[in-house]
Amino acid sequence: MLRVEGLHAFYGPSHVLHGVNLDIPKAKISAVLGRNGVGKTTAVRAIMGLVQLRAGRIWLAEQDILDWPPHRIARAGVAYVPEGRLIFPDLTVIENIRVAERVPARQWTLHRLFDLFPSLAARSRHIGSQLSGGEQQMLAVARALATDPKVMLLDEPSQGLAPLVVRELARVIGQLRDEGVTVLLVEQNLKFAEAIADQVFMLVKGQTVYQAPLRTFQAERDMIKARYLTL
């Protein structure tokens, strides 16, 4: 569904991505792990067209989307939930969703979104700043789903959330996979990623250094954790 080859990106003189490779199959959850500062967020922003690349290729369902502007990538079926959520604090829950809604919505209507997120339905008239952190994260996911995406890019969705909310988020992401949405998950929370991912990638210094199905990763977890995640 989504394939990335040899991504190179810079922030000014800083070479951040040094050849990232990702192969994301349809209707699966792929987790990208790594320490802080290894280029995980830059990689997903590059896929979304928010970071200019010096080299590399990006394909969405065999269509070359390299150098497309973000709005065209979104219309092609890629949704992005950024780190920090970035909902509109002065808009209501419904208004936050309506801003992104594809008209007419084909799959993820407002009614279906409220079925998926009952806590948002109960607070549909509240503004974003009145929501808890967990509710804001759910709203960010709902807003992205309102575009009827084929691919969902999630950047650190469990960050700062209580364990109960993290479990609810895992349920939602698993349901999205079952509904046919392809998910690329950037995470620091190894336990959360392992609970829902179908395959795992590891980034080190802007490079993909490891890729394996979840079962293989689980068998090698201690070695991989010691080599790539332990400070």
Coordinates of N, CA and C in Angstrom, one line a residue:
M1 N 0.8 -1.2 0.0 CA 0.0 0.0 0.0 C 0.9 1.3 0.0
L2 N 1.9 1.3 0.9 CA 2.8 2.5 1.0 C 4.2 2.0 1.0
R3 N 5.0 2.5 0.1 CA 6.4 2.1 0.1 C 7.3 3.3 0.0
V4 N 8.4 3.2 0.8 CA 9.3 4.3 0.9 C 10.7 3.8 0.7
E5 N 11.5 4.4 -0.2 CA 12.8 3.9 -0.5 C 13.8 5.0 -0.4
G6 N 14.9 4.9 0.4 CA 16.0 5.7 0.3 C 15.8 7.2 0.6
L7 N 14.9 7.5 1.6 CA 14.6 8.9 1.9 C 15.8 9.6 2.6
H8 N 16.2 10.8 2.0 CA 17.2 11.6 2.6 C 16.6 13.0 2.7
A9 N 16.7 13.6 3.9 CA 16.2 14.9 4.2 C 17.1 15.6 5.1
F10 N 17.0 17.0 5.0 CA 17.9 17.9 5.8 C 17.0 18.9 6.5
Y11 N 17.4 19.3 7.7 CA 16.9 20.6 8.3 C 18.1 21.5 8.3
G12 N 18.0 22.5 7.4 CA 19.2 23.3 7.2 C 20.4 22.5 6.8
P13 N 21.5 22.6 7.5 CA 22.7 21.8 7.2 C 22.7 20.4 7.9
S14 N 21.7 20.2 8.7 CA 21.6 18.9 9.4 C 21.0 17.8 8.6
H15 N 21.7 16.7 8.3 CA 21.3 15.6 7.6 C 20.5 14.7 8.5
V16 N 19.2 14.7 8.4 CA 18.3 14.0 9.4 C 18.0 12.6 8.9
L17 N 17.5 12.4 7.7 CA 17.2 11.1 7.2 C 18.4 10.6 6.2
H18 N 18.9 9.4 6.5 CA 20.0 8.9 5.7 C 19.7 7.7 4.9
G19 N 18.5 7.6 4.4 CA 18.1 6.5 3.6 C 17.1 5.6 4.3
V20 N 16.0 6.2 4.6 CA 14.9 5.4 5.3 C 14.1 4.6 4.3
N21 N 13.9 3.3 4.6 CA 13.2 2.4 3.8 C 12.0 1.8 4.6
L22 N 10.8 1.8 4.1 CA 9.7 1.3 4.8 C 8.8 0.6 3.7
D23 N 8.3 -0.5 4.0 CA 7.3 -1.2 3.1 C 6.1 -1.5 4.0
I24 N 5.0 -0.8 3.8 CA 3.8 -0.9 4.6 C 2.7 -1.6 3.9
P25 N 2.3 -2.8 4.3 CA 1.3 -3.5 3.6 C -0.1 -3.0 3.9
K26 N -1.0 -3.3 3.0 CA -2.4 -2.9 3.1 C -3.1 -3.5 4.3
A27 N -3.9 -2.7 5.1 CA -4.7 -3.1 6.2 C -3.9 -3.8 7.3
K28 N -2.6 -3.3 7.5 CA -1.8 -3.8 8.6 C -1.3 -2.6 9.4
I29 N -0.9 -2.9 10.6 CA -0.3 -1.9 11.5 C 1.2 -2.1 11.5
S30 N 2.0 -1.1 11.0 CA 3.4 -1.1 11.0 C 3.9 -0.1 12.0
A31 N 4.7 -0.5 13.0 CA 5.3 0.4 14.0 C 6.7 0.7 13.7
V32 N 7.0 2.0 13.8 CA 8.4 2.5 13.6 C 8.9 3.0 15.0
L33 N 9.9 2.3 15.4 CA 10.5 2.5 16.8 C 11.9 3.1 16.7
G34 N 12.3 3.7 17.8 CA 13.7 4.2 17.8 C 13.7 5.3 18.9
R35 N 15.0 5.6 19.3 CA 15.2 6.6 20.3 C 14.7 8.0 19.8
N36 N 14.7 8.9 20.8 CA 14.4 10.3 20.4 C 15.5 10.8 19.4
G37 N 15.0 11.6 18.4 CA 16.0 12.3 17.6 C 16.5 11.4 16.4
V38 N 16.0 10.2 16.2 CA 16.5 9.4 15.1 C 15.8 9.6 13.8
G39 N 14.8 10.5 13.7 CA 14.2 10.8 12.4 C 12.8 10.2 12.2
K40 N 12.2 9.6 13.2 CA 10.9 9.0 13.1 C 9.8 10.0 12.6
T41 N 9.7 11.1 13.3 CA 8.8 12.1 13.0 C 9.1 12.7 11.6
T42 N 10.3 13.0 11.3 CA 10.7 13.5 10.0 C 10.3 12.6 8.9
A43 N 10.4 11.3 9.1 CA 10.0 10.3 8.1 C 8.5 10.4 7.8
V44 N 7.7 10.5 8.8 CA 6.2 10.5 8.5 C 5.9 11.9 8.0
R45 N 6.5 13.0 8.4 CA 6.3 14.3 7.8 C 6.7 14.3 6.3
A46 N 7.8 13.6 6.0 CA 8.2 13.5 4.6 C 7.2 12.8 3.8
I47 N 6.6 11.7 4.3 CA 5.6 11.0 3.6 C 4.4 11.9 3.3
M48 N 4.1 12.8 4.3 CA 2.9 13.6 4.1 C 3.2 14.9 3.3
G49 N 4.5 15.0 2.8 CA 4.8 16.1 2.0 C 5.2 17.4 2.7
L50 N 5.4 17.2 4.0 CA 5.7 18.4 4.9 C 7.2 18.7 5.0
V51 N 8.0 17.8 4.5 CA 9.5 17.9 4.6 C 10.0 17.7 3.2
Q52 N 10.8 18.6 2.7 CA 11.4 18.5 1.3 C 12.5 17.5 1.4
L53 N 12.5 16.5 0.4 CA 13.5 15.5 0.4 C 14.6 15.8 -0.6
R54 N 15.8 15.4 -0.3 CA 16.9 15.5 -1.2 C 17.0 14.3 -2.2
A55 N 16.5 13.2 -1.7 CA 16.6 11.9 -2.5 C 15.6 11.0 -1.9
G56 N 15.2 10.0 -2.7 CA 14.3 8.9 -2.3 C 13.0 8.9 -3.1
R57 N 12.2 7.8 -2.9 CA 11.0 7.6 -3.6 C 9.9 7.3 -2.6
I58 N 8.7 7.7 -2.9 CA 7.5 7.3 -2.1 C 6.4 6.9 -3.0
W59 N 5.8 5.7 -2.8 CA 4.7 5.2 -3.6 C 3.5 4.9 -2.7
L60 N 2.4 5.3 -3.2 CA 1.1 5.0 -2.6 C 0.3 4.2 -3.5
A61 N 0.1 2.9 -3.2 CA -0.6 2.0 -4.1 C -0.1 2.0 -5.5
E62 N 1.3 2.0 -5.6 CA 2.0 2.0 -6.9 C 2.0 3.3 -7.6
Q63 N 1.4 4.4 -7.0 CA 1.5 5.7 -7.6 C 2.6 6.5 -6.9
D64 N 3.4 7.1 -7.7 CA 4.6 7.9 -7.2 C 4.0 9.2 -6.7
I65 N 4.1 9.5 -5.4 CA 3.6 10.7 -4.8 C 4.7 11.6 -4.3
L66 N 6.0 11.3 -4.7 CA 7.1 12.2 -4.3 C 6.9 13.6 -4.9
D67 N 7.1 14.6 -4.0 CA 7.0 16.0 -4.4 C 5.6 16.5 -4.5
W68 N 4.6 15.6 -4.2 CA 3.2 16.1 -4.2 C 3.1 17.1 -3.0
P69 N 2.2 18.1 -3.1 CA 2.0 19.0 -1.9 C 1.1 18.2 -1.0
P70 N 1.1 18.6 0.3 CA 0.3 17.9 1.3 C -1.2 17.7 1.0
H71 N -1.8 18.8 0.5 CA -3.2 18.7 0.2 C -3.5 17.6 -0.8
R72 N -2.7 17.4 -1.8 CA -2.9 16.4 -2.8 C -2.7 15.0 -2.2
I73 N -1.7 14.9 -1.4 CA -1.4 13.6 -0.7 C -2.7 13.2 0.2
A74 N -3.2 14.2 0.9 CA -4.4 14.0 1.7 C -5.6 13.5 0.8
R75 N -5.8 14.2 -0.3 CA -6.9 13.8 -1.2 C -6.7 12.4 -1.8
A76 N -5.4 12.0 -1.9 CA -5.1 10.7 -2.4 C -5.4 9.6 -1.4
G77 N -5.6 10.0 -0.1 CA -6.0 9.0 0.9 C -5.0 8.8 2.0
V78 N -4.2 9.8 2.3 CA -3.3 9.7 3.4 C -3.7 10.7 4.5
A79 N -3.9 10.2 5.7 CA -4.2 11.1 6.8 C -3.1 11.1 7.8
Y80 N -2.9 12.3 8.5 CA -1.8 12.4 9.4 C -2.3 12.9 10.7
V81 N -2.0 12.2 11.8 CA -2.3 12.7 13.2 C -0.9 13.0 13.8
P82 N -0.6 14.3 13.9 CA 0.7 14.7 14.4 C 0.9 14.6 15.9
E83 N 2.2 14.5 16.3 CA 2.5 14.5 17.7 C 2.0 15.8 18.3
G84 N 1.3 15.7 19.4 CA 0.8 16.9 20.1 C -0.6 17.2 19.7
R85 N -1.2 16.4 18.8 CA -2.6 16.4 18.4 C -3.0 17.6 17.5
L86 N -2.7 18.9 18.0 CA -3.0 20.1 17.2 C -4.4 20.2 16.8
I87 N -5.3 19.9 17.7 CA -6.7 20.2 17.4 C -7.0 21.7 17.5
F88 N -8.1 22.2 17.1 CA -8.4 23.6 17.2 C -9.1 23.8 18.6
P89 N -8.4 24.5 19.5 CA -8.9 24.6 20.9 C -10.2 25.4 21.0
D90 N -10.5 26.3 20.0 CA -11.7 27.1 20.2 C -12.9 26.6 19.3
L91 N -12.7 25.5 18.7 CA -13.8 24.9 17.9 C -14.3 23.7 18.7
T92 N -15.6 23.4 18.5 CA -16.2 22.3 19.2 C -15.7 21.0 18.6
V93 N -16.1 19.9 19.3 CA -15.7 18.6 18.7 C -16.3 18.4 17.3
I94 N -17.5 18.7 17.1 CA -18.2 18.6 15.8 C -17.5 19.5 14.8
E95 N -17.2 20.7 15.2 CA -16.5 21.7 14.3 C -15.1 21.2 13.9
N96 N -14.4 20.6 14.8 CA -13.1 20.1 14.5 C -13.1 19.0 13.5
I97 N -14.2 18.2 13.6 CA -14.3 17.1 12.6 C -14.8 17.6 11.3
R98 N -15.7 18.6 11.3 CA -16.3 19.1 10.1 C -15.2 19.8 9.2
V99 N -14.2 20.4 9.9 CA -13.2 21.1 9.2 C -12.5 20.2 8.2
A100 N -12.3 18.9 8.6 CA -11.6 17.9 7.7 C -12.5 17.0 6.9
E101 N -13.7 17.1 7.2 CA -14.7 16.1 6.6 C -14.7 16.1 5.1
R102 N -14.6 14.9 4.5 CA -14.8 14.8 3.1 C -16.3 14.8 2.8
V103 N -16.7 15.7 1.8 CA -18.1 15.9 1.6 C -18.4 15.3 0.2
P104 N -19.4 14.4 0.1 CA -20.0 13.7 1.2 C -19.0 12.6 1.8
A105 N -19.1 12.4 3.1 CA -18.3 11.3 3.7 C -18.8 10.0 3.2
R106 N -17.8 9.1 2.8 CA -18.2 7.8 2.2 C -18.2 6.7 3.3
Q107 N -17.1 6.7 4.1 CA -17.0 5.6 5.0 C -17.1 6.1 6.5
W108 N -16.4 7.2 6.8 CA -16.3 7.6 8.2 C -17.2 8.8 8.4
T109 N -18.5 8.6 8.4 CA -19.5 9.7 8.7 C -19.4 10.1 10.1
L110 N -20.0 11.3 10.4 CA -20.0 11.7 11.8 C -20.6 10.7 12.7
H111 N -21.7 10.1 12.3 CA -22.4 9.1 13.1 C -21.5 7.9 13.4
R112 N -20.7 7.4 12.4 CA -19.8 6.3 12.6 C -18.7 6.7 13.5
L113 N -18.2 7.9 13.4 CA -17.1 8.4 14.3 C -17.6 8.4 15.7
F114 N -18.8 8.9 15.9 CA -19.3 8.9 17.3 C -19.6 7.5 17.8
D115 N -19.9 6.6 17.0 CA -20.0 5.2 17.4 C -18.6 4.6 17.8
L116 N -17.6 5.0 17.1 CA -16.2 4.6 17.4 C -15.6 5.3 18.6
F117 N -16.0 6.5 18.8 CA -15.6 7.3 20.0 C -16.7 7.8 20.8
P118 N -17.3 7.0 21.6 CA -18.5 7.4 22.4 C -18.2 8.6 23.3
S119 N -17.0 8.7 23.8 CA -16.7 9.8 24.7 C -16.8 11.1 24.0
L120 N -16.5 11.1 22.7 CA -16.6 12.4 21.9 C -18.1 12.7 21.6
A121 N -18.9 11.7 21.4 CA -20.3 11.9 21.2 C -20.9 12.6 22.4
A122 N -20.5 12.2 23.6 CA -21.0 12.8 24.9 C -20.6 14.2 25.0
R123 N -19.5 14.6 24.4 CA -18.9 16.0 24.6 C -18.9 16.7 23.2
S124 N -19.8 16.4 22.3 CA -19.7 16.9 21.0 C -19.8 18.4 20.9
R125 N -20.5 19.1 21.9 CA -20.6 20.5 21.9 C -19.6 21.3 22.6
H126 N -18.6 20.5 23.3 CA -17.5 21.1 24.0 C -16.4 21.6 23.0
I127 N -15.8 22.6 23.4 CA -14.6 23.1 22.6 C -13.4 22.3 22.9
G128 N -12.4 22.3 22.0 CA -11.3 21.4 22.1 C -10.5 21.6 23.4
S129 N -10.4 22.9 23.9 CA -9.6 23.2 25.1 C -10.3 22.6 26.4
Q130 N -11.5 22.2 26.3 CA -12.3 21.7 27.4 C -12.1 20.2 27.5
L131 N -11.5 19.5 26.6 CA -11.3 18.1 26.6 C -10.1 17.7 27.3
S132 N -10.1 16.4 27.8 CA -8.9 15.9 28.5 C -7.9 15.5 27.4
G133 N -6.7 15.2 27.8 CA -5.7 14.8 26.8 C -6.1 13.6 26.0
G134 N -6.7 12.6 26.7 CA -7.1 11.4 25.9 C -8.2 11.8 24.9
E135 N -9.2 12.6 25.3 CA -10.3 13.0 24.4 C -9.7 13.8 23.3
Q136 N -8.7 14.7 23.5 CA -8.1 15.4 22.4 C -7.4 14.5 21.4
Q137 N -6.8 13.4 21.9 CA -6.1 12.5 21.0 C -7.2 11.7 20.2
M138 N -8.2 11.3 20.8 CA -9.3 10.6 20.1 C -9.9 11.6 19.0
L139 N -10.0 12.9 19.4 CA -10.6 13.8 18.4 C -9.6 14.0 17.3
A140 N -8.3 14.0 17.5 CA -7.3 14.1 16.4 C -7.4 12.9 15.5
V141 N -7.6 11.7 16.0 CA -7.8 10.6 15.2 C -9.1 10.7 14.4
A142 N -10.2 11.1 15.1 CA -11.5 11.2 14.4 C -11.4 12.2 13.3
R143 N -10.8 13.3 13.5 CA -10.6 14.4 12.5 C -9.9 13.8 11.3
A144 N -8.8 13.0 11.5 CA -8.1 12.4 10.4 C -9.0 11.4 9.6
L145 N -9.8 10.6 10.4 CA -10.7 9.6 9.7 C -11.8 10.3 8.9
A146 N -12.1 11.5 9.2 CA -13.2 12.2 8.5 C -12.8 12.5 7.1
T147 N -11.5 12.3 6.7 CA -11.1 12.5 5.3 C -11.2 11.2 4.5
D148 N -11.7 10.1 5.2 CA -11.9 8.8 4.6 C -10.5 8.3 4.0
P149 N -9.5 8.1 4.9 CA -8.2 7.8 4.4 C -8.0 6.3 4.1
K150 N -7.1 6.0 3.2 CA -6.6 4.6 3.0 C -5.5 4.3 3.9
V151 N -4.7 5.3 4.3 CA -3.5 5.2 5.1 C -3.5 6.2 6.2
M152 N -3.3 5.8 7.4 CA -3.2 6.7 8.6 C -1.8 6.7 9.1
L153 N -1.2 7.9 9.3 CA 0.1 8.1 9.9 C -0.1 8.7 11.3
L154 N 0.3 7.9 12.3 CA 0.1 8.3 13.7 C 1.4 8.5 14.3
D155 N 1.7 9.8 14.8 CA 2.9 10.1 15.4 C 2.8 10.2 16.9
E156 N 3.4 9.3 17.6 CA 3.4 9.2 19.1 C 2.0 9.4 19.7
P157 N 1.0 8.6 19.3 CA -0.4 8.8 19.8 C -0.6 8.5 21.2
S158 N 0.3 7.7 21.8 CA 0.1 7.3 23.3 C 0.8 8.2 24.2
Q159 N 1.5 9.2 23.7 CA 2.3 10.1 24.5 C 1.5 10.8 25.5
G160 N 1.9 10.7 26.8 CA 1.3 11.5 27.9 C -0.1 11.0 28.3
L161 N -0.6 9.8 27.8 CA -1.9 9.4 28.1 C -1.9 8.4 29.3
A162 N -3.0 8.3 30.0 CA -3.1 7.4 31.1 C -3.3 6.0 30.5
P163 N -2.9 4.9 31.3 CA -2.9 3.6 30.8 C -4.3 3.1 30.3
L164 N -5.4 3.6 30.9 CA -6.7 3.2 30.5 C -7.0 3.8 29.1
V165 N -6.6 5.0 28.9 CA -6.8 5.7 27.6 C -6.0 5.0 26.5
V166 N -4.7 4.6 26.9 CA -3.9 3.9 25.9 C -4.5 2.6 25.5
R167 N -5.1 1.9 26.4 CA -5.8 0.7 26.0 C -7.0 1.0 25.1
E168 N -7.7 2.0 25.3 CA -8.8 2.4 24.4 C -8.3 2.8 23.1
L169 N -7.2 3.5 23.0 CA -6.6 3.9 21.8 C -6.1 2.7 21.0
A170 N -5.6 1.7 21.7 CA -5.2 0.4 21.0 C -6.4 -0.3 20.4
R171 N -7.5 -0.3 21.1 CA -8.7 -0.8 20.6 C -9.1 -0.2 19.3
V172 N -9.1 1.2 19.3 CA -9.5 1.9 18.1 C -8.6 1.7 16.9
I173 N -7.3 1.7 17.2 CA -6.4 1.5 16.1 C -6.5 0.1 15.5
G174 N -6.7 -0.9 16.4 CA -7.0 -2.3 15.9 C -8.3 -2.4 15.1
Q175 N -9.3 -1.6 15.5 CA -10.5 -1.7 14.7 C -10.3 -1.0 13.3
L176 N -9.5 0.0 13.3 CA -9.2 0.7 12.0 C -8.6 -0.3 11.0
R177 N -7.6 -1.1 11.5 CA -7.0 -2.1 10.7 C -8.1 -3.1 10.2
D178 N -9.0 -3.5 11.1 CA -10.0 -4.5 10.7 C -11.0 -3.9 9.7
E179 N -11.1 -2.5 9.7 CA -11.9 -1.9 8.7 C -11.2 -1.6 7.4
G180 N -9.9 -2.0 7.3 CA -9.2 -1.9 6.0 C -8.2 -0.7 5.9
V181 N -8.1 0.0 7.1 CA -7.2 1.2 7.1 C -5.7 0.7 7.3
T182 N -4.8 1.2 6.5 CA -3.4 0.9 6.7 C -2.8 1.9 7.7
V183 N -2.1 1.4 8.7 CA -1.6 2.3 9.8 C -0.1 2.2 9.8
L184 N 0.5 3.4 9.8 CA 1.9 3.6 10.1 C 2.0 4.3 11.5
L185 N 2.6 3.6 12.4 CA 2.6 4.1 13.8 C 4.0 4.4 14.3
V186 N 4.3 5.7 14.6 CA 5.5 6.0 15.2 C 5.3 6.1 16.7
E187 N 6.2 5.4 17.4 CA 6.0 5.2 18.9 C 7.3 5.2 19.7
Q188 N 7.2 5.7 20.9 CA 8.3 5.4 21.9 C 7.8 4.3 22.9
N189 N 6.5 4.1 23.0 CA 6.0 3.2 23.9 C 6.1 1.8 23.3
L190 N 7.1 1.0 23.7 CA 7.3 -0.3 23.1 C 6.2 -1.2 23.4
K191 N 5.7 -1.2 24.7 CA 4.6 -2.1 25.1 C 3.4 -1.8 24.2
F192 N 3.0 -0.6 24.0 CA 1.8 -0.2 23.2 C 2.0 -0.7 21.8
A193 N 3.2 -0.4 21.2 CA 3.4 -0.8 19.8 C 3.3 -2.3 19.6
E194 N 3.9 -3.0 20.6 CA 4.0 -4.5 20.5 C 2.6 -5.1 20.6
A195 N 1.7 -4.4 21.3 CA 0.4 -4.9 21.6 C -0.5 -4.9 20.3
I196 N -0.2 -4.0 19.4 CA -1.1 -3.8 18.2 C -0.4 -4.0 16.9
A197 N 0.9 -3.9 16.8 CA 1.6 -3.9 15.5 C 1.6 -5.3 14.8
D198 N 1.6 -5.3 13.5 CA 1.8 -6.5 12.7 C 3.3 -6.7 12.3
Q199 N 4.0 -5.6 12.2 CA 5.4 -5.6 11.9 C 6.1 -4.4 12.5
V200 N 7.4 -4.5 12.7 CA 8.2 -3.5 13.4 C 9.4 -3.1 12.5
F201 N 9.6 -1.8 12.5 CA 10.8 -1.2 11.9 C 11.6 -0.5 13.0
M202 N 12.9 -0.4 12.9 CA 13.7 0.3 13.9 C 14.5 1.3 13.1
L203 N 14.5 2.5 13.6 CA 15.4 3.6 13.0 C 16.5 4.0 13.9
V204 N 17.7 4.1 13.4 CA 18.8 4.6 14.1 C 19.5 5.6 13.2
K205 N 19.7 6.8 13.8 CA 20.4 7.9 13.1 C 19.9 8.1 11.6
G206 N 18.6 8.1 11.5 CA 18.0 8.4 10.2 C 18.1 7.2 9.2
Q207 N 18.3 6.0 9.7 CA 18.4 4.9 8.8 C 17.5 3.7 9.3
T208 N 16.9 3.0 8.4 CA 16.2 1.8 8.8 C 17.2 0.7 9.0
V209 N 17.3 0.2 10.2 CA 18.3 -0.8 10.6 C 17.7 -2.2 10.9
Y210 N 16.4 -2.2 11.0 CA 15.7 -3.5 11.4 C 14.3 -3.5 10.8
Q211 N 13.8 -4.6 10.3 CA 12.4 -4.8 9.9 C 12.1 -6.3 10.1
A212 N 11.0 -6.5 10.8 CA 10.6 -7.9 11.0 C 9.1 -8.0 11.3
P213 N 8.4 -9.1 11.0 CA 7.1 -9.4 11.5 C 7.1 -9.3 13.1
L214 N 5.9 -9.1 13.6 CA 5.8 -9.0 15.1 C 6.4 -10.2 15.8
R215 N 6.0 -11.4 15.3 CA 6.4 -12.6 16.0 C 8.0 -12.7 16.0
T216 N 8.6 -12.4 14.9 CA 10.1 -12.4 14.9 C 10.6 -11.4 15.9
F217 N 10.1 -10.2 15.9 CA 10.5 -9.1 16.8 C 10.4 -9.6 18.3
Q218 N 9.2 -10.2 18.6 CA 9.0 -10.7 20.0 C 10.1 -11.7 20.4
A219 N 10.5 -12.5 19.4 CA 11.5 -13.5 19.7 C 12.9 -12.9 19.9
E220 N 13.1 -11.7 19.3 CA 14.4 -11.0 19.4 C 14.4 -9.8 20.2
R221 N 13.3 -9.6 20.9 CA 13.0 -8.3 21.6 C 14.2 -7.9 22.5
D222 N 14.7 -8.7 23.3 CA 15.7 -8.3 24.3 C 17.0 -7.9 23.6
M223 N 17.4 -8.6 22.5 CA 18.5 -8.2 21.8 C 18.3 -6.9 21.0
I224 N 17.2 -6.7 20.4 CA 16.9 -5.5 19.7 C 16.8 -4.3 20.6
K225 N 16.1 -4.5 21.8 CA 16.0 -3.4 22.8 C 17.3 -3.0 23.3
A226 N 18.2 -3.9 23.6 CA 19.5 -3.6 24.1 C 20.4 -2.9 23.1
R227 N 20.2 -3.3 21.8 CA 21.1 -2.7 20.8 C 20.6 -1.4 20.3
Y228 N 19.3 -1.2 20.2 CA 18.8 0.0 19.6 C 18.0 1.0 20.4
L229 N 17.5 0.5 21.6 CA 16.6 1.4 22.4 C 17.2 1.8 23.7
T230 N 18.1 1.0 24.3 CA 18.6 1.3 25.6 C 19.7 2.3 25.5
L231 N 19.6 3.3 26.4 CA 20.7 4.4 26.4 C 21.9 3.9 27.0

